[in-house]
XYZ file of C-alpha atoms in Angstrom:
625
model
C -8.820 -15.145 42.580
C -8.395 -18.523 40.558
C -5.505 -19.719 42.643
C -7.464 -18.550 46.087
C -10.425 -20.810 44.780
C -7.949 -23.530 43.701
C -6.330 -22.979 47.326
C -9.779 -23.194 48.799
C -10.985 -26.244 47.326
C -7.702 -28.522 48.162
C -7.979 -27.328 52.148
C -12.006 -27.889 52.272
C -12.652 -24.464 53.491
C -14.886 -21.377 53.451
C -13.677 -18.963 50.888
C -15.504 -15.464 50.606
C -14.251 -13.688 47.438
C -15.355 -10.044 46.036
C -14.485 -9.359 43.017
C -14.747 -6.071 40.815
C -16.814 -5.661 37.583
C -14.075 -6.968 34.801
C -11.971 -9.733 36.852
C -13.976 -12.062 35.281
C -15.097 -14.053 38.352
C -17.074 -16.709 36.606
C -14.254 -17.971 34.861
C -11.949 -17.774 38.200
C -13.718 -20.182 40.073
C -15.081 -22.107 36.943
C -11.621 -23.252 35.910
C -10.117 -24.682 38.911
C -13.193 -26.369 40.071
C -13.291 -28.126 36.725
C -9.178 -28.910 37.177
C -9.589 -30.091 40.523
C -11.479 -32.775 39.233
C -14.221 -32.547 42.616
C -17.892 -33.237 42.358
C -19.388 -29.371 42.672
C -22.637 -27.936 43.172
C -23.003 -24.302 41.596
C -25.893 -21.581 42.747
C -26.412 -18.307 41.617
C -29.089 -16.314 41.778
C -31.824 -16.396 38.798
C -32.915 -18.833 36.551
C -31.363 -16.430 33.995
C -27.786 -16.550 35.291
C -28.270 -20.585 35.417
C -29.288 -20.607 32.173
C -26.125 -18.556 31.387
C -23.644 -20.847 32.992
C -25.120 -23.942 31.739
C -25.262 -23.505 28.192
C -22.476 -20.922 27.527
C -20.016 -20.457 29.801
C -19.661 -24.327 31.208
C -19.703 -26.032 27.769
C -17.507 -23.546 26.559
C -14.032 -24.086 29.174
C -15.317 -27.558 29.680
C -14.220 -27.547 25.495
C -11.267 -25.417 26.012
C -10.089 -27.509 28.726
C -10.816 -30.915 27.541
C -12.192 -32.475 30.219
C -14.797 -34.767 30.190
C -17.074 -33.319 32.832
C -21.194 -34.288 32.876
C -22.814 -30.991 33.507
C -27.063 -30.738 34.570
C -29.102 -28.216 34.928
C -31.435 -28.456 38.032
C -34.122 -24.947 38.872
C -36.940 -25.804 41.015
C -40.532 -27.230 40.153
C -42.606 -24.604 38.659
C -39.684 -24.062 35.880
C -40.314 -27.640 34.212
C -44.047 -28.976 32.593
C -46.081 -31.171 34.496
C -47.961 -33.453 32.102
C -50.415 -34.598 34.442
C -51.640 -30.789 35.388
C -51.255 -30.191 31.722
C -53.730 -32.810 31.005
C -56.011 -31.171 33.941
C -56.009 -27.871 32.479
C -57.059 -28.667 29.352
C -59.912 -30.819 30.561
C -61.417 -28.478 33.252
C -62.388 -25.509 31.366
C -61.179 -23.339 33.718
C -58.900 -21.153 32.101
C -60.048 -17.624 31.901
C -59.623 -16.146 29.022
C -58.954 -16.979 25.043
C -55.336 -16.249 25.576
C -54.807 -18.475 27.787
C -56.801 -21.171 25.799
C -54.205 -20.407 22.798
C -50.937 -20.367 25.081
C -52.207 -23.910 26.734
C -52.372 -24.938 23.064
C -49.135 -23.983 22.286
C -47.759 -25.553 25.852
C -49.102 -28.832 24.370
C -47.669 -28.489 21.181
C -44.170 -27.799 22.793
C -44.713 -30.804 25.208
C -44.534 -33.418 22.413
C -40.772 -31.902 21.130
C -39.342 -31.086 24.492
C -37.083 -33.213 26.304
C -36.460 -31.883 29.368
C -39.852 -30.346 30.473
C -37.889 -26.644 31.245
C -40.408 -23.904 30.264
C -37.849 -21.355 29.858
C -37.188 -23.148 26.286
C -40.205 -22.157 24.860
C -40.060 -19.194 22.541
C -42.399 -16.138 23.586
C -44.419 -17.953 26.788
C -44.106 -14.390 29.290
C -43.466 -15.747 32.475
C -46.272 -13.812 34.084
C -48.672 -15.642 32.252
C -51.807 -17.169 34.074
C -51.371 -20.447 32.591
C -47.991 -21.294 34.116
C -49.144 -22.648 37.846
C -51.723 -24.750 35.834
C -49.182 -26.788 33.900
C -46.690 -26.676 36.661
C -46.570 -28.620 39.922
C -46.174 -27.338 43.514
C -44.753 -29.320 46.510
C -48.226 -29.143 47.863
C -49.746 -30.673 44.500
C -47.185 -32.910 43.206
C -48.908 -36.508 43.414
C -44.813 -38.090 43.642
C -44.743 -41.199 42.419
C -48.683 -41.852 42.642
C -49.178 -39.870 39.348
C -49.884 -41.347 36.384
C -47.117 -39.749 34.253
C -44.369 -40.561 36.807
C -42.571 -42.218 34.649
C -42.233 -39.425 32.430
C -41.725 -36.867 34.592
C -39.798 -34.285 33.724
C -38.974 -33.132 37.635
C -37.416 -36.244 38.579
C -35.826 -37.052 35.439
C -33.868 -33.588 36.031
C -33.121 -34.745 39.397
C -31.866 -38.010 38.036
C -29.774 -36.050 35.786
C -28.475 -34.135 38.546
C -27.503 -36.990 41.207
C -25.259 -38.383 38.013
C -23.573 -35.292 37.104
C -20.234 -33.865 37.780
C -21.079 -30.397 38.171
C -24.700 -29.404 38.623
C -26.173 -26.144 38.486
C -28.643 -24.796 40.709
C -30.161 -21.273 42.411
C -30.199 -19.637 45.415
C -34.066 -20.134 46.034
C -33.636 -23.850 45.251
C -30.958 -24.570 47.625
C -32.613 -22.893 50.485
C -36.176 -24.492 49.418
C -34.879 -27.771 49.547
C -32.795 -26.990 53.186
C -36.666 -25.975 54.623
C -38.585 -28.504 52.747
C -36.562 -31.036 51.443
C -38.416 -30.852 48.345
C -36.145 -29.998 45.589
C -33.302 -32.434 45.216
C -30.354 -30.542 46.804
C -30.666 -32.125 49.797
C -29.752 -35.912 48.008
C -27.074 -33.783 46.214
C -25.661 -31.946 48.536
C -23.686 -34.756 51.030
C -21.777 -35.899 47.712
C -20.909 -32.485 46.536
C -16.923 -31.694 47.267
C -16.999 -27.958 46.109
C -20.110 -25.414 46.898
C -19.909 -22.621 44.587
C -22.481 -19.247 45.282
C -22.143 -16.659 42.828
C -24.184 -13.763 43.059
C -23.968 -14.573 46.837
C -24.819 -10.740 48.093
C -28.563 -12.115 47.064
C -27.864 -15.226 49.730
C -28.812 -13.881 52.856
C -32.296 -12.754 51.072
C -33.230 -15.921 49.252
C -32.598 -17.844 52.658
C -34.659 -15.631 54.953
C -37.972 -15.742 52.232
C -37.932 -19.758 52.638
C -36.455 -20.510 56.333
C -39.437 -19.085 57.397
C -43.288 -19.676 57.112
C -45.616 -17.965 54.684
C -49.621 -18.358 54.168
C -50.908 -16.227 51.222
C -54.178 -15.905 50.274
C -53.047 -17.080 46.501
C -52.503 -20.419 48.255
C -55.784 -20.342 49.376
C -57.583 -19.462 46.286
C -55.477 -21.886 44.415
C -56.237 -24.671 46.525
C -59.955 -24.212 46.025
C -59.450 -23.546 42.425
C -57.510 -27.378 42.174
C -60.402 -28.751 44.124
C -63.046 -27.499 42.013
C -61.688 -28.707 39.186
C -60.606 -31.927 40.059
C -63.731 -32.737 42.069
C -66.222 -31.670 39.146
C -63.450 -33.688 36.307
C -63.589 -36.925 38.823
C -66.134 -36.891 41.399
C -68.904 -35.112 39.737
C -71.898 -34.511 42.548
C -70.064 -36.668 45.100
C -69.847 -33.500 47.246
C -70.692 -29.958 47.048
C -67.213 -28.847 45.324
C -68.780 -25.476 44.407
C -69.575 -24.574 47.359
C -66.593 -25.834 49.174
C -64.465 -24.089 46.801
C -66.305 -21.169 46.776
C -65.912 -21.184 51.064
C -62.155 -21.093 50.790
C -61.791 -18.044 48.095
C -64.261 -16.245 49.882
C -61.719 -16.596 52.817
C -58.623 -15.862 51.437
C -60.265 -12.621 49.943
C -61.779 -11.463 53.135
C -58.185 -12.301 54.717
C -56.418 -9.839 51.955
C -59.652 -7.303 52.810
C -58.314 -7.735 56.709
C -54.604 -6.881 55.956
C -55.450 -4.322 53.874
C -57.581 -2.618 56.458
C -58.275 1.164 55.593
C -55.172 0.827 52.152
C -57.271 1.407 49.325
C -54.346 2.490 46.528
C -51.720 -0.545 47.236
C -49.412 -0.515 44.598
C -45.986 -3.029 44.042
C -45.538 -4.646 47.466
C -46.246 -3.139 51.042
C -44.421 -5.169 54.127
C -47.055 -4.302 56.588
C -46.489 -4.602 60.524
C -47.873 -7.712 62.136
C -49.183 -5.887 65.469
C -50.992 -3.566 63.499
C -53.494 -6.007 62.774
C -52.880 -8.996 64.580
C -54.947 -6.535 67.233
C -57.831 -6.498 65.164
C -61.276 -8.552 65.416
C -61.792 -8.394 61.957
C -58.096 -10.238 61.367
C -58.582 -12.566 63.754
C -62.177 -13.745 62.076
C -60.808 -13.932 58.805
C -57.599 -16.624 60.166
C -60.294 -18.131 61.831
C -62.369 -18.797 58.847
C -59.765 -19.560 56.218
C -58.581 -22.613 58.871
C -62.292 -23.242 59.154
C -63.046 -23.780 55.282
C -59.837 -24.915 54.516
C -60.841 -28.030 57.396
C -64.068 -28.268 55.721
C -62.712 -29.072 52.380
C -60.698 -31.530 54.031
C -62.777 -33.624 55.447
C -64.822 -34.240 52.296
C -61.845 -34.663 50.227
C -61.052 -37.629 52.485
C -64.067 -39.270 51.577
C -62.441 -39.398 48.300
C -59.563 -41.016 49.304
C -60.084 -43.910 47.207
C -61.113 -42.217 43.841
C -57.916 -40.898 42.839
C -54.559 -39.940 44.628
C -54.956 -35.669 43.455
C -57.650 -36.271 46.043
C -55.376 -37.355 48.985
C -52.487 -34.879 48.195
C -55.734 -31.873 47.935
C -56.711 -33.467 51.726
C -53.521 -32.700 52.868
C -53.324 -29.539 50.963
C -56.581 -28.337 53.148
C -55.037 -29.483 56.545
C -51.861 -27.974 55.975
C -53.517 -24.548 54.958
C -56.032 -24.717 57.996
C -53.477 -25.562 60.801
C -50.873 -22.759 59.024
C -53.889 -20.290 60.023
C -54.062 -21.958 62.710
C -50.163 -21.283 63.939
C -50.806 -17.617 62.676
C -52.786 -16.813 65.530
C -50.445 -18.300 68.050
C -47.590 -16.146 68.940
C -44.478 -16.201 66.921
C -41.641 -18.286 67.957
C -38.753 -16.508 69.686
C -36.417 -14.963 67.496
C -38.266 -14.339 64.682
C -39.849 -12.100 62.994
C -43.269 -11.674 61.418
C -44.903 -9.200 58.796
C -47.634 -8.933 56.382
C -46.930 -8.690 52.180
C -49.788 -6.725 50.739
C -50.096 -6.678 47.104
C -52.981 -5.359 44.833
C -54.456 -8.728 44.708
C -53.114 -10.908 47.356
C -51.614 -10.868 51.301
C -49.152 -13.270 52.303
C -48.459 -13.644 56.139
C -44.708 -14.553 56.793
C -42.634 -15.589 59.877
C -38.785 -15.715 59.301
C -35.459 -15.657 60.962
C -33.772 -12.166 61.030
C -30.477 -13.509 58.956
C -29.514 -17.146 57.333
C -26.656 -17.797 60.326
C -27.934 -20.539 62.154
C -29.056 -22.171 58.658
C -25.397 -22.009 57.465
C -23.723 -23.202 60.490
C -25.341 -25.962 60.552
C -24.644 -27.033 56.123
C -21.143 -26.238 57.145
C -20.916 -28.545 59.823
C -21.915 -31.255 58.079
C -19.757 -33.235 55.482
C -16.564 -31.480 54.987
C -16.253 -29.991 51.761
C -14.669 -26.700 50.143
C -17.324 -23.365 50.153
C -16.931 -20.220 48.007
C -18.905 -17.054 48.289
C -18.357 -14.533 45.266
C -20.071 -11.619 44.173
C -18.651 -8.003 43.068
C -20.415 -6.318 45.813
C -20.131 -7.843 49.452
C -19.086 -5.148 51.678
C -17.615 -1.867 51.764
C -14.296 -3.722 54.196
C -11.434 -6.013 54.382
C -13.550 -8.477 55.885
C -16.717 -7.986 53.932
C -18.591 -7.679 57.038
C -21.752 -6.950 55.415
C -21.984 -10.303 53.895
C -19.789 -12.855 56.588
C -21.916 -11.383 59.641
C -25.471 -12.267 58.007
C -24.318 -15.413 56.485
C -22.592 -16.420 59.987
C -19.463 -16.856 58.011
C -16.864 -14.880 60.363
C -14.036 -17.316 60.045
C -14.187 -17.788 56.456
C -10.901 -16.190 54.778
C -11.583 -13.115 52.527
C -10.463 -12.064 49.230
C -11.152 -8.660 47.261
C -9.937 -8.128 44.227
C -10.530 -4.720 42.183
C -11.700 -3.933 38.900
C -8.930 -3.867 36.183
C -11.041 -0.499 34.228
C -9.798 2.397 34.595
C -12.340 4.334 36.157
C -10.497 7.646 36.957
C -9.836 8.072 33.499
C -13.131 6.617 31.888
C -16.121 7.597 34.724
C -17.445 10.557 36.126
C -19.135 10.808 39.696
C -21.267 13.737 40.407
C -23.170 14.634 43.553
C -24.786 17.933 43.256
C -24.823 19.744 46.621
C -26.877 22.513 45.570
C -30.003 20.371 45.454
C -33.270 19.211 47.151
C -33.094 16.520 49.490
C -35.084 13.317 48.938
C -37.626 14.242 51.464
C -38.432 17.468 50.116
C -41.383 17.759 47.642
C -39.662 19.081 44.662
C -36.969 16.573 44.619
C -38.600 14.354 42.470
C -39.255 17.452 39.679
C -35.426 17.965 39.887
C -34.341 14.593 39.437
C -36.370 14.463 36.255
C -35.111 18.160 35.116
C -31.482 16.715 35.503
C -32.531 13.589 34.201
C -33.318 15.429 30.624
C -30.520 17.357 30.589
C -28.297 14.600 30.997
C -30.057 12.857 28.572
C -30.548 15.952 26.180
C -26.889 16.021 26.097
C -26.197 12.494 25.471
C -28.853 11.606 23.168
C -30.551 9.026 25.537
C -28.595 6.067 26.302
C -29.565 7.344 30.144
C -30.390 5.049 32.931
C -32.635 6.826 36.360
C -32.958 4.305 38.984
C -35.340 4.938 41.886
C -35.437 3.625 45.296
C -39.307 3.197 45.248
C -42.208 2.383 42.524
C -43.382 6.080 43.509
C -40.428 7.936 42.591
C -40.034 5.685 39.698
C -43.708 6.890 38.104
C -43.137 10.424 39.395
C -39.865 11.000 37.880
C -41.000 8.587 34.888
C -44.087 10.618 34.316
C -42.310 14.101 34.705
C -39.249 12.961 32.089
C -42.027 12.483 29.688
C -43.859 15.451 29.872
C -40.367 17.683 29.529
C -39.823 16.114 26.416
C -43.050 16.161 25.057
C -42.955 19.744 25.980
C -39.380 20.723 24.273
C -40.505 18.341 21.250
C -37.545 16.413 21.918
C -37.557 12.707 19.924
C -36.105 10.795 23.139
C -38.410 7.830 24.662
C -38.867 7.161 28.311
C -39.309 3.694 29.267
C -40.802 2.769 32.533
C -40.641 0.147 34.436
C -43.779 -2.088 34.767
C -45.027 -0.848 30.981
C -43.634 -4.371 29.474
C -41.597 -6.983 30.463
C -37.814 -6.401 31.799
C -36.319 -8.182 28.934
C -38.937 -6.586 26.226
C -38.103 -2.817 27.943
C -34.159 -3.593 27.671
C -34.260 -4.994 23.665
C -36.335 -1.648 22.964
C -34.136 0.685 25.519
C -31.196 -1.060 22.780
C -32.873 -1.207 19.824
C -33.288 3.140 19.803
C -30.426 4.607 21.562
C -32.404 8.120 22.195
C -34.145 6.440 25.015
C -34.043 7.002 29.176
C -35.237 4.064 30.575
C -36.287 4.856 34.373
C -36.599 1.491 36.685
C -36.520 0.531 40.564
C -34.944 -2.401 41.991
C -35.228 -5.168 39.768
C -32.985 -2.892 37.402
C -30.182 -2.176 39.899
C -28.490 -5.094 38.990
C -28.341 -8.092 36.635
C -28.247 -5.373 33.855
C -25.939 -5.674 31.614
C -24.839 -2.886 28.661
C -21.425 -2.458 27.321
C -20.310 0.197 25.312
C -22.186 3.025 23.812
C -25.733 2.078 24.788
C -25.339 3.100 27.944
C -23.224 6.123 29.440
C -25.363 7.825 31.932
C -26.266 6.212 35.388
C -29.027 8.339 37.652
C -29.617 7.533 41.176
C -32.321 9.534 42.561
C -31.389 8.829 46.357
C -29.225 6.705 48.429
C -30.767 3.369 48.818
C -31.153 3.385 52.527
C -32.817 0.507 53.704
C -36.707 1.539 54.615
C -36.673 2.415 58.600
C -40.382 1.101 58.755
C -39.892 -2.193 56.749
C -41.125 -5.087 60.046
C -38.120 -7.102 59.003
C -35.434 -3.678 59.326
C -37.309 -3.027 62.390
C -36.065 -6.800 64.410
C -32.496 -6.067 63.013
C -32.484 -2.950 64.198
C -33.691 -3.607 67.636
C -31.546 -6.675 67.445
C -28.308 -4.269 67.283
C -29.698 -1.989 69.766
C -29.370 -5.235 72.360
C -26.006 -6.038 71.161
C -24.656 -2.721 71.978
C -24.109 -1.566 68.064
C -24.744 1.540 66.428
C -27.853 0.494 63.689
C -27.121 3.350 61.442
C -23.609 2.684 60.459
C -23.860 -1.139 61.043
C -26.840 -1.696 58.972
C -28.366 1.500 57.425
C -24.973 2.988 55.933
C -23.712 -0.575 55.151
C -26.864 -1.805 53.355
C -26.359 1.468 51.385
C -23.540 1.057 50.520
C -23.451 -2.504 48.856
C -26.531 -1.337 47.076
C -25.135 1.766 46.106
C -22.073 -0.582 44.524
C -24.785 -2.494 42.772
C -26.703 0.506 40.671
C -22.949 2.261 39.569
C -21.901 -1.233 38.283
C -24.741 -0.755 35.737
C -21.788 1.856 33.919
C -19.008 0.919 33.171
C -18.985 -3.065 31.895
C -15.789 -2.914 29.602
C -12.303 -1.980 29.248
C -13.872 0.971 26.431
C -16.404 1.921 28.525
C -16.962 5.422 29.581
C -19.980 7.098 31.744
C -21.227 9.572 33.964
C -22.739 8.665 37.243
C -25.299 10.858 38.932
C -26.495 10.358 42.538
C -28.925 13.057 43.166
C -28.480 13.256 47.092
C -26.723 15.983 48.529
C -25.846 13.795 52.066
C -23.918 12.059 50.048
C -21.322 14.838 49.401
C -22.490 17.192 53.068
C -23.298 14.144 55.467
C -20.230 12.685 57.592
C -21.268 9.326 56.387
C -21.031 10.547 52.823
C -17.192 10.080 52.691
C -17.984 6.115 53.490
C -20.152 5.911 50.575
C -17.981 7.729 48.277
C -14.831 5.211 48.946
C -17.657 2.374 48.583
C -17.507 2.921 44.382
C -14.900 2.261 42.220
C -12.331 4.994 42.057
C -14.429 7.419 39.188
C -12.943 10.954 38.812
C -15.673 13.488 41.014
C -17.016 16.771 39.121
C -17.936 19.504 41.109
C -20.939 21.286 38.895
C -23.512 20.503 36.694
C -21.560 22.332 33.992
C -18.361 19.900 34.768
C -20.877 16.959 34.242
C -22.954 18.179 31.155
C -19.334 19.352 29.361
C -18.064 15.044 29.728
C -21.432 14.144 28.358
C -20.929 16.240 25.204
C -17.181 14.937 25.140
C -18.620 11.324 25.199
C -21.630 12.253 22.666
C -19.298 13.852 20.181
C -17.065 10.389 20.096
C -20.007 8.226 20.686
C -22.764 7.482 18.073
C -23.880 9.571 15.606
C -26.856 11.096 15.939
């Protein structure tokens, strides 16, 4: 793979590269980017995984080699402190609770050490903490260089850092951010850059389509009037009627989530809702109508402030963007794309996208000529790696795929019971749990279930527990959603006798070598949802072209996600598992066979028996319990 990437880089072309769990693909395109001596731009796909290459695996060939390469680290605006909103928040009294009093205290305690700004260096701040948007800046809030603590800024002193690097570090999100928006310091980057690097790149196509499109959420909204309210009553005290204003515009953007939601009462994780079944409605069209309406009015007396302060020119055109994206809401959607509705417990976001990131890759690729690689350990289940070169508009890009060194026949398991309910029956759930415990009975924990949806997830969760409870057995079930992914992984480590049961977010970017980990459950195959608005436009858009949906899309999404969830099993050369998919159309369906060759090569077992016996081979060498 190294010599590909090296091969890549000297003839400035595309390179799309799959490589199994164990080649050690970091360090295969790390190394000759480094040698070739080229200015490079690396994205992958979570702050995490930045974080990861810039202060471990970088520093530590840049060493080996001996090269003196400059290395930055650049993530997008809400990762790094914003003084001036720092100094907002703690002079508005706005903050709604005594936590959050106490972690803005701390924030300003860490501001005075810090020297980059980057919030992800401070020790125990949880990332879903309230605080966070109100010591961060936005595109829509940033004041640029009118803001008093410009000059300290810890945004643009990244992106200074950046434009004088040699290789600079960056994510998914960020790149395509900056491509819609221009707002993130890629784009100044980018025409210098020699080498693009993508890892994680099966992620791409997603990333691109959530910001090459349009999005109004009602959290805008209420954000917006919360900024207003406090920046009118800190500076222009009685000038206006902020409260009232302010009050107009979150009254909006709640009625607008009440709209979307129509008759959905129990909303939980994230619904994608059709648009044209409520773009119909009276009651939709009223609430776009008003939010543009009190987003205007807000405008128009921030502009009479004009001259107070510059928060109060960039919250004017905060107000006029929000009213006139309500505005383009209840035009029609422009041809070729798509549009849906995000519902959430608390919020509604309206989005417009493109179907796929094509057109917004042809037309980076056609600019300054420069070498591109694509990497990931699951990008197809072909030669070409359809899956990912046909979304990504990459179809002339040469392909490598390189398999795992591990020897899976010898060290993994695959069982697909037969004799079994199938996902759309009502006691599958019940049996995926009952298999579940034995599995993990047999083990000792160290068991993984992953679900295709938050429902099965508490359902099979909820049902684990109650079997153990009832058989007095000392193993702990961890759910997703109880605590933080990071805090549910150090205690799903820190007592082996533990099943941890999780849903997407745990399909990948999971990482357990050894012992800890030796049984993978997948309650179904992770078909794409047929009622998703999004699936719905690719799906018609295949129809048109003449294509067969099921095995273009359906069977081939499966497939790279089913790639994704095994790799959670076997992470070393020692390694040694069982995985589980509890689907019987995987082993009866004609499709199944495609699915099957999709994994790595693992050894199949035909009965539970066959599958329970391996467990007690691997608990009887494993740890002692």
């Amino acid at each position: 793979m190294a010599l590909e990437v090296a091969a890549a880089i000297d003839a400035r072309r595309v390179l799309v590269a799959e490589a199994g769990t164990g080649v050690g693909k970091t360090f295969a395109y790390l190394v000759p980017t480094l040698l070739s001596g080229a200015r490079a731009l690396i994205s992958t796909a979570t702050k995490s995984l930045q974080d990861q290459l810039f202060l471990r695996d970088l520093p530590r060939l840049r060493d080996a080699l001996a090269l003196p390469v400059s290395v930055a680290l650049l993530k997008g605006r809400g990762s790094y402190l914003c003084l001036h909103r720092m100094n907002q928040a703690r002079q508005s009294a706005q903050l709604p609770d005594r936590w959050a009093v106490r972690t803005l205290a701390k924030v300003e305690q860490w501001s005075r050490v810090t020297t980059t700004g980057d919030l992800a260096e401070m020790d125990g701040l949880d990332e879903r903490s309230s605080v966070i948007p109100l010591v961060t800046s936005s595109r829509e809030n940033c004041l640029g260089a009118e803001c008093p603590e410009y000059r300290q800024c810890h945004v643009m002193k990244a992106r200074r850092d950046a434009m004088a690097a040699d290789v600079v570090v960056v994510n998914h999100h960020l790149f395509f951010a900056d491509m819609a928006l221009r707002d993130s310091g890629v784009a100044e980057l980018l025409p210098s850059v020699e080498v693009a690097v993508f890892d994680e790149a099966h992620q791409l196509a997603e990333a691109g389509v959530q910001f090459l499109g349009t999005t109004l959420g009602s959290g805008q909204v209420i954000d917006f009037a919360r900024d207003m309210l406090g920046c009118g009553l800190q500076q222009a005290r009685g000038l206006a009627p902020w409260q009232d204003l302010a009050a107009g515009c979150d009254r909006a953007a709640r009625d607008l989530r009440i709209a979307c939601a129509g008759a959905l009462r129990d909303v939980r994780g994230t619904l994608k809702l059709r648009w044209e079944e409520r773009a119909q409605r009276d009651d939709f069209a009223e609430a776009l109508a008003n939010v543009a309406t009190a987003c205007r009015a807000a405008k128009e007396a921030l502009d009479t402030m004009s001259e107070l302060a510059p928060d109060f020119v960039k919250l004017a055109e905060r107000g006029q963007h929000l009213s006139r994206l309500a505005g383009r809401f209840r035009d029609v959607a422009e041809a070729g794309n798509v549009r849906w509705i995000d519902l959430t417990p608390q919020q509604c976001r309206l989005v417009e996208s493109p179907l796929d990131i094509r057109e917004a890759m042809r037309l980076q690729l056609e600019r300054t000529p420069k070498a591109w690689v694509f990497t990931s350990a699951t990008l197809g289940d072909d030669d070409r790696l359809s899956w990912f070169t046909e979304s990504a508009g990459l179809d002339d890009a040469t392909t490598l795929r390189v398999g795992s060194p591990f020897d899976y026949p010898a060290h993994a398991r695959l069982f697909v019971p037969r004799a079994f309910p199938k996902p759309n029956e009502p006691e599958h759930a019940a049996e995926v749990a009952r298999l579940a415990a034995e599995c993990a009975r047999t083990l000792g924990g160290r068991t993984f279930v992953l679900t295709t949806t938050l429902r099965a997830l508490q359902s099979i969760g909820t049902q684990l527990r109650e079997r153990f409870e009832a058989a007095s057995d000392d193993i702990q079930v961890l759910l997703q959603g109880q605590a933080p992914k990071r805090q549910l992984m150090q205690q799903f480590l820190a007592q082996p006798r533990s099943v941890l049961v999780g849903s997407q977010s745990f399909w990948e970017g999971i990482d357990v070598p050894g012992e800890a980990l030796q049984c993978v459950l997948i309650d179904k195959l992770p078909f794409p949802p047929p009622n998703d608005p999004l699936v719905e436009a690719r799906v018609k858009r295949l129809e048109s072209e003449g294509r067969n949906p099921f095995a273009a899309y359906f069977v081939a999404e499966a497939a790279v996600s089913l790639k994704q969830g095994a790799g959670r099993l076997i992470r070393s050369e020692q390694d040694r598992g069982l995985l589980v998919v509890c689907d019987p159309r995987m082993a009866g369906m004609n499709y199944g066979k495609r699915l099957r060759e999709a994994l790595p090569p693992m050894t199949p077992v035909a009965s539970e028996a066959e599958a329970l016996a391996w467990l007690s081979e691997l608990a009887g060498v494993g740890l002692p319990f």
